[in-house]
mmCIF file of C-alpha atoms in Angstrom:
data_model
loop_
_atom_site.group_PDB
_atom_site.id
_atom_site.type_symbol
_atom_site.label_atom_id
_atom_site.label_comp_id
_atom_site.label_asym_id
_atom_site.label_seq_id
_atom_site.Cartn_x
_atom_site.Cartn_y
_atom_site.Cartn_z
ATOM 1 C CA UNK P 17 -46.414 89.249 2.930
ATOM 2 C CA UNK P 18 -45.791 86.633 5.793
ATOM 3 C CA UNK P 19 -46.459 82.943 5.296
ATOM 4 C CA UNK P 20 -44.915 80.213 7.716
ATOM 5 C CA UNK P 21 -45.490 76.764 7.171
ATOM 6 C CA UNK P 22 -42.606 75.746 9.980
ATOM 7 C CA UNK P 23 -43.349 72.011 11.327
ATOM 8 C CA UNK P 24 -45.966 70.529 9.030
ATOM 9 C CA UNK P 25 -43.775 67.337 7.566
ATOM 10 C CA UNK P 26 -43.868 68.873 4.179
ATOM 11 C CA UNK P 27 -41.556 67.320 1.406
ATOM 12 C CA UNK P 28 -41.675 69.370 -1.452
ATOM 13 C CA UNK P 29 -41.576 73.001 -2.202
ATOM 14 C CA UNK P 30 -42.907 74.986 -5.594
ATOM 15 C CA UNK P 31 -43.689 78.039 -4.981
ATOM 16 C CA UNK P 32 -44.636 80.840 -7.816
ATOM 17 C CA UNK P 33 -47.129 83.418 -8.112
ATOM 18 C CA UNK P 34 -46.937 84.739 -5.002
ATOM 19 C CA UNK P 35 -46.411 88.268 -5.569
ATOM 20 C CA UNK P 36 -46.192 89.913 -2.573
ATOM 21 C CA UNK P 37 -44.504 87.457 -0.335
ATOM 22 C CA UNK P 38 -41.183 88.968 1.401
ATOM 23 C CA UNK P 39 -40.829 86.180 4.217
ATOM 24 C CA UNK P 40 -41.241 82.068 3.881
ATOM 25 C CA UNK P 41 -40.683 80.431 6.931
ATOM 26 C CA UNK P 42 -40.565 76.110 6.205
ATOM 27 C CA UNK P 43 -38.322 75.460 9.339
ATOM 28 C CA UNK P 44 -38.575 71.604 10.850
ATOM 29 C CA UNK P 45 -40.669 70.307 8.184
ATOM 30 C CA UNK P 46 -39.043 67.192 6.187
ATOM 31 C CA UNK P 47 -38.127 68.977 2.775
ATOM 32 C CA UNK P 48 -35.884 67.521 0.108
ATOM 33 C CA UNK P 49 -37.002 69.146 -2.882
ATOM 34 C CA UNK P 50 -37.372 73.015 -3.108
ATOM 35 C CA UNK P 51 -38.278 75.147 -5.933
ATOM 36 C CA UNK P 52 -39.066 78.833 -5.062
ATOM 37 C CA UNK P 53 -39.994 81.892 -7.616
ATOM 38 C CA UNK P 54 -40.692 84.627 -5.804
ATOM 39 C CA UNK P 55 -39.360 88.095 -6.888
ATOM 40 C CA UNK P 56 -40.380 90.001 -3.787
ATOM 41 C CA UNK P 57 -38.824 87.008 -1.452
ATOM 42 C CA UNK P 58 -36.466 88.806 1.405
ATOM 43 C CA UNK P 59 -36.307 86.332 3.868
ATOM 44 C CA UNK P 60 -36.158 82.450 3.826
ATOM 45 C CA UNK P 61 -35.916 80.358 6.418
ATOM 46 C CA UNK P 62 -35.547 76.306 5.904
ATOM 47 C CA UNK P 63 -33.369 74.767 8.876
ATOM 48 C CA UNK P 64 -34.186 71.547 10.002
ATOM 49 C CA UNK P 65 -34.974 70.022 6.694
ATOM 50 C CA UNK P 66 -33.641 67.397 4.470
ATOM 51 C CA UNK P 67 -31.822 70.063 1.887
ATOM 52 C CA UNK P 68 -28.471 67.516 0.765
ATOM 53 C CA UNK P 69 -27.719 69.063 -2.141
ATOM 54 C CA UNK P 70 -26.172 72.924 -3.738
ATOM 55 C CA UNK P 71 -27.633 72.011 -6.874
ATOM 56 C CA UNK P 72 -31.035 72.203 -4.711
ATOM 57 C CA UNK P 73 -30.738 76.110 -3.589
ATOM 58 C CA UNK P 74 -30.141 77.458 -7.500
ATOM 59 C CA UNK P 75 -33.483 78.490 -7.530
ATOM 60 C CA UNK P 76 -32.201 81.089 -5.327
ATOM 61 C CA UNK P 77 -30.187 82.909 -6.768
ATOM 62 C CA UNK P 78 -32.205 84.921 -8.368
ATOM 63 C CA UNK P 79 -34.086 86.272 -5.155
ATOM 64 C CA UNK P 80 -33.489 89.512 -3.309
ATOM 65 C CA UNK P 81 -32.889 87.607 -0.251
ATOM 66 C CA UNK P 82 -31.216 89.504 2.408
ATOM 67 C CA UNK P 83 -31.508 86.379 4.807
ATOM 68 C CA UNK P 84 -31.265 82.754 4.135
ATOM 69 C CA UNK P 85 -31.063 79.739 6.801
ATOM 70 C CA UNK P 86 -30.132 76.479 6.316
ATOM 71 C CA UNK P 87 -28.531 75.272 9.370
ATOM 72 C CA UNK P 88 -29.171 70.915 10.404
ATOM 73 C CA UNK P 89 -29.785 70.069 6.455
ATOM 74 C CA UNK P 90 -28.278 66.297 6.244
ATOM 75 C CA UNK P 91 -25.927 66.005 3.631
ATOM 76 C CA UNK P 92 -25.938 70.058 2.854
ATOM 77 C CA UNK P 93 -22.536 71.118 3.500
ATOM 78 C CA UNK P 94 -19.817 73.939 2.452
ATOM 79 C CA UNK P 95 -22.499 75.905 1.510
ATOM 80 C CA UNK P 96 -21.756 79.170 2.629
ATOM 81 C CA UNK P 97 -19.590 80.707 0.437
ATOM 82 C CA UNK P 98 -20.700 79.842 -2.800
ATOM 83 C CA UNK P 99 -24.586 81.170 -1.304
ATOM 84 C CA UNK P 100 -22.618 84.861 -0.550
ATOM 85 C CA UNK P 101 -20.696 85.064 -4.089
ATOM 86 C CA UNK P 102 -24.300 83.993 -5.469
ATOM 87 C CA UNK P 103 -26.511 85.997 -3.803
ATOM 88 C CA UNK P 104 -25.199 89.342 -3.593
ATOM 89 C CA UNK P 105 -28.376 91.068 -2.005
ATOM 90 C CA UNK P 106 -27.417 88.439 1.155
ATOM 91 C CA UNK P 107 -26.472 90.174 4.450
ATOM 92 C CA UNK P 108 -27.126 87.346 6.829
ATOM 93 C CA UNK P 109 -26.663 83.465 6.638
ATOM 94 C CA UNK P 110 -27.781 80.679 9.367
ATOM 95 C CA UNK P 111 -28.408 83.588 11.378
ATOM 96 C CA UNK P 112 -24.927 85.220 11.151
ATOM 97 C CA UNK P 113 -23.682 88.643 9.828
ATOM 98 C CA UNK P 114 -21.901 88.405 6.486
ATOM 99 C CA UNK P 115 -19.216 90.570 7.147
ATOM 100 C CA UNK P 116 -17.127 92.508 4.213
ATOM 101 C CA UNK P 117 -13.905 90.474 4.822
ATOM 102 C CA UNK P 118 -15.912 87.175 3.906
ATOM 103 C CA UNK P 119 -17.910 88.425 1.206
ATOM 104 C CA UNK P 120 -14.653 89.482 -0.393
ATOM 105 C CA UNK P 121 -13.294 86.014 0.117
ATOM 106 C CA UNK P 122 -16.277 84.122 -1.740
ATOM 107 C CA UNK P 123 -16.238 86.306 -4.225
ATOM 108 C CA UNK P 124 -12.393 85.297 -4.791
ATOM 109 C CA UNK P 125 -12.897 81.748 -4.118
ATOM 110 C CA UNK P 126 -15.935 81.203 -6.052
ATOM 111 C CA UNK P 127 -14.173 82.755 -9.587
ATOM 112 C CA UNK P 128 -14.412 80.489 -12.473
ATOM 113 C CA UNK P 129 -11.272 77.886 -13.073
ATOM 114 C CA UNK P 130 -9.665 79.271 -16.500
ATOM 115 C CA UNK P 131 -8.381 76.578 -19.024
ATOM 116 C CA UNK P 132 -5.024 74.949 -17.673
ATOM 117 C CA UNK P 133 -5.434 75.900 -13.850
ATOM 118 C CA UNK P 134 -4.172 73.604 -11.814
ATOM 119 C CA UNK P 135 -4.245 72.041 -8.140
ATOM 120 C CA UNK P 136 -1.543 72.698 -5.535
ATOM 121 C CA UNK P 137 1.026 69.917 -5.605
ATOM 122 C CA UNK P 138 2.660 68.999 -1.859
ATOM 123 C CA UNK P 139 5.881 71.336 -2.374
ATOM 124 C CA UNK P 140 3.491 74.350 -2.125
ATOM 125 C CA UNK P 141 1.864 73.273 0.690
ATOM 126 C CA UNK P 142 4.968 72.294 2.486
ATOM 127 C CA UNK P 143 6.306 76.127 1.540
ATOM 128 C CA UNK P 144 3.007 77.930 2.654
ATOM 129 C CA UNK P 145 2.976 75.740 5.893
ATOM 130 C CA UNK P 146 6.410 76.590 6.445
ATOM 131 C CA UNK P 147 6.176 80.472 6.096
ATOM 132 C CA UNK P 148 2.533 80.827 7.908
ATOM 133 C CA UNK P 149 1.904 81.557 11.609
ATOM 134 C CA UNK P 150 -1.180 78.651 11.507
ATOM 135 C CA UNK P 151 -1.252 76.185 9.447
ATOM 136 C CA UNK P 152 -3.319 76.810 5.527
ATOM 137 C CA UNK P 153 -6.729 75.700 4.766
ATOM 138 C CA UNK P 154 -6.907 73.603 2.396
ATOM 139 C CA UNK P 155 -10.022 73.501 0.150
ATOM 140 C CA UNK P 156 -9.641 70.538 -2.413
ATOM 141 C CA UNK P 157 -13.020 70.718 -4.321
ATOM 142 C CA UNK P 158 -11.917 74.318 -5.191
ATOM 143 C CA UNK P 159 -8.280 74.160 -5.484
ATOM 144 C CA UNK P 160 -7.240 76.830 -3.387
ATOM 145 C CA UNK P 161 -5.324 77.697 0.359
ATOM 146 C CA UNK P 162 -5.508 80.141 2.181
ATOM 147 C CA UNK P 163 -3.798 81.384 5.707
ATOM 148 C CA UNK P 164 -3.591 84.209 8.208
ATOM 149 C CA UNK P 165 -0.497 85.978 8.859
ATOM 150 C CA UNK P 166 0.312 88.869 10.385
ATOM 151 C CA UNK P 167 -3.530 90.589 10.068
ATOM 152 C CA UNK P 168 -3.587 89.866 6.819
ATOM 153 C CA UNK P 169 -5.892 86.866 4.967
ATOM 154 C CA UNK P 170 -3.909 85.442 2.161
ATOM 155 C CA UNK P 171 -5.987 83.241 -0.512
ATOM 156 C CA UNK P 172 -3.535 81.081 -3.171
ATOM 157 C CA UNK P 173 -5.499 79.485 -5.626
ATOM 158 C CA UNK P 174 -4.828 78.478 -9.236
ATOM 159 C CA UNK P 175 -2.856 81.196 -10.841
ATOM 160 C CA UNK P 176 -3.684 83.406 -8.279
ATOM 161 C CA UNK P 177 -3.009 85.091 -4.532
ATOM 162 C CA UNK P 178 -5.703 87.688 -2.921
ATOM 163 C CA UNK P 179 -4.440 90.080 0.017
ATOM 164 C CA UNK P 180 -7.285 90.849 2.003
ATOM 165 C CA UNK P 181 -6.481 93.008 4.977
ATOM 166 C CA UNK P 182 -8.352 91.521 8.351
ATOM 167 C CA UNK P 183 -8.752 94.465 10.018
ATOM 168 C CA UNK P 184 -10.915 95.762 7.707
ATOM 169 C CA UNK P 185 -14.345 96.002 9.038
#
């Protein structure tokens, strides 16, 4: 059920016909190719590798994973929200709690574009830095903003606006 192979300066991972197995532990080994079929898999662990890409963890997707880490992966980066709006059975990331708030945000920034969406242009930006208590995230590669006001998490994105209430737990 149990197999860790953490620190032995493997490279690549294929992994299939393994049943059984509900935890895979490849921490601090020198990976840069993974590949991983197993329908029983609950818990992966693969910080400290040499993950760079999201086109890498696909094979994921699939799994039943209710914890995933990927923490100190070169090159791996903004990662976390498209893994939660992918993997739905996920309930902890790097070694944090996903909480409801932020799996209701991936799910609303990871919808797909529909035909004619567009990218904010600097007049919105100006407006939504004018009228927020911080100053909006911007997110480029997905075309969206989003800010905090008043205990309330406001996402703006192509044709769109999510209210998600922050004090909901």
């Amino acid at each position: 059920r149990v197999l860790d192979l953490a620190q032995n300066k493997l490279t690549e991972i294929d992994f299939k016909n393994l049943d059984s197995l509900t935890e895979l532990n490849l921490r601090r080994n020198q990976i840069h190719t993974v590949h991983i079929q197993l329908p029983k898999l609950q818990r992966l662990f693969l910080a400290h590798n040499c993950l760079n890409s999201l086109a890498q963890l696909r094979s994921f997707w699939h799994l039943p994973l209710s914890e995933l880490s990927l923490q100190d992966n070169p090159g791996l980066e903004n990662y976390r929200n498209v893994l939660i709006a992918q993997i739905k059975s996920l309930r902890f990331l790097d070694l944090t709690r996903i909480t409801p708030i932020e799996r209701r945000e991936s799910a609303v920034l990871n919808e797909p574009a529909q035909e004619n969406d567009y990218l904010f242009d600097e007049t919105q930006r100006k407006w939504l830095t004018e009228h927020s208590e911080i100053n909006p995230e911007i997110n480029p590669q997905y075309g969206y903003f989003q800010l905090q006001q008043r205990g309330k998490l406001y996402i703006f994105g192509p044709k769109f606006l999510h209210e998600i209430n922050t004090n909901d737990h």
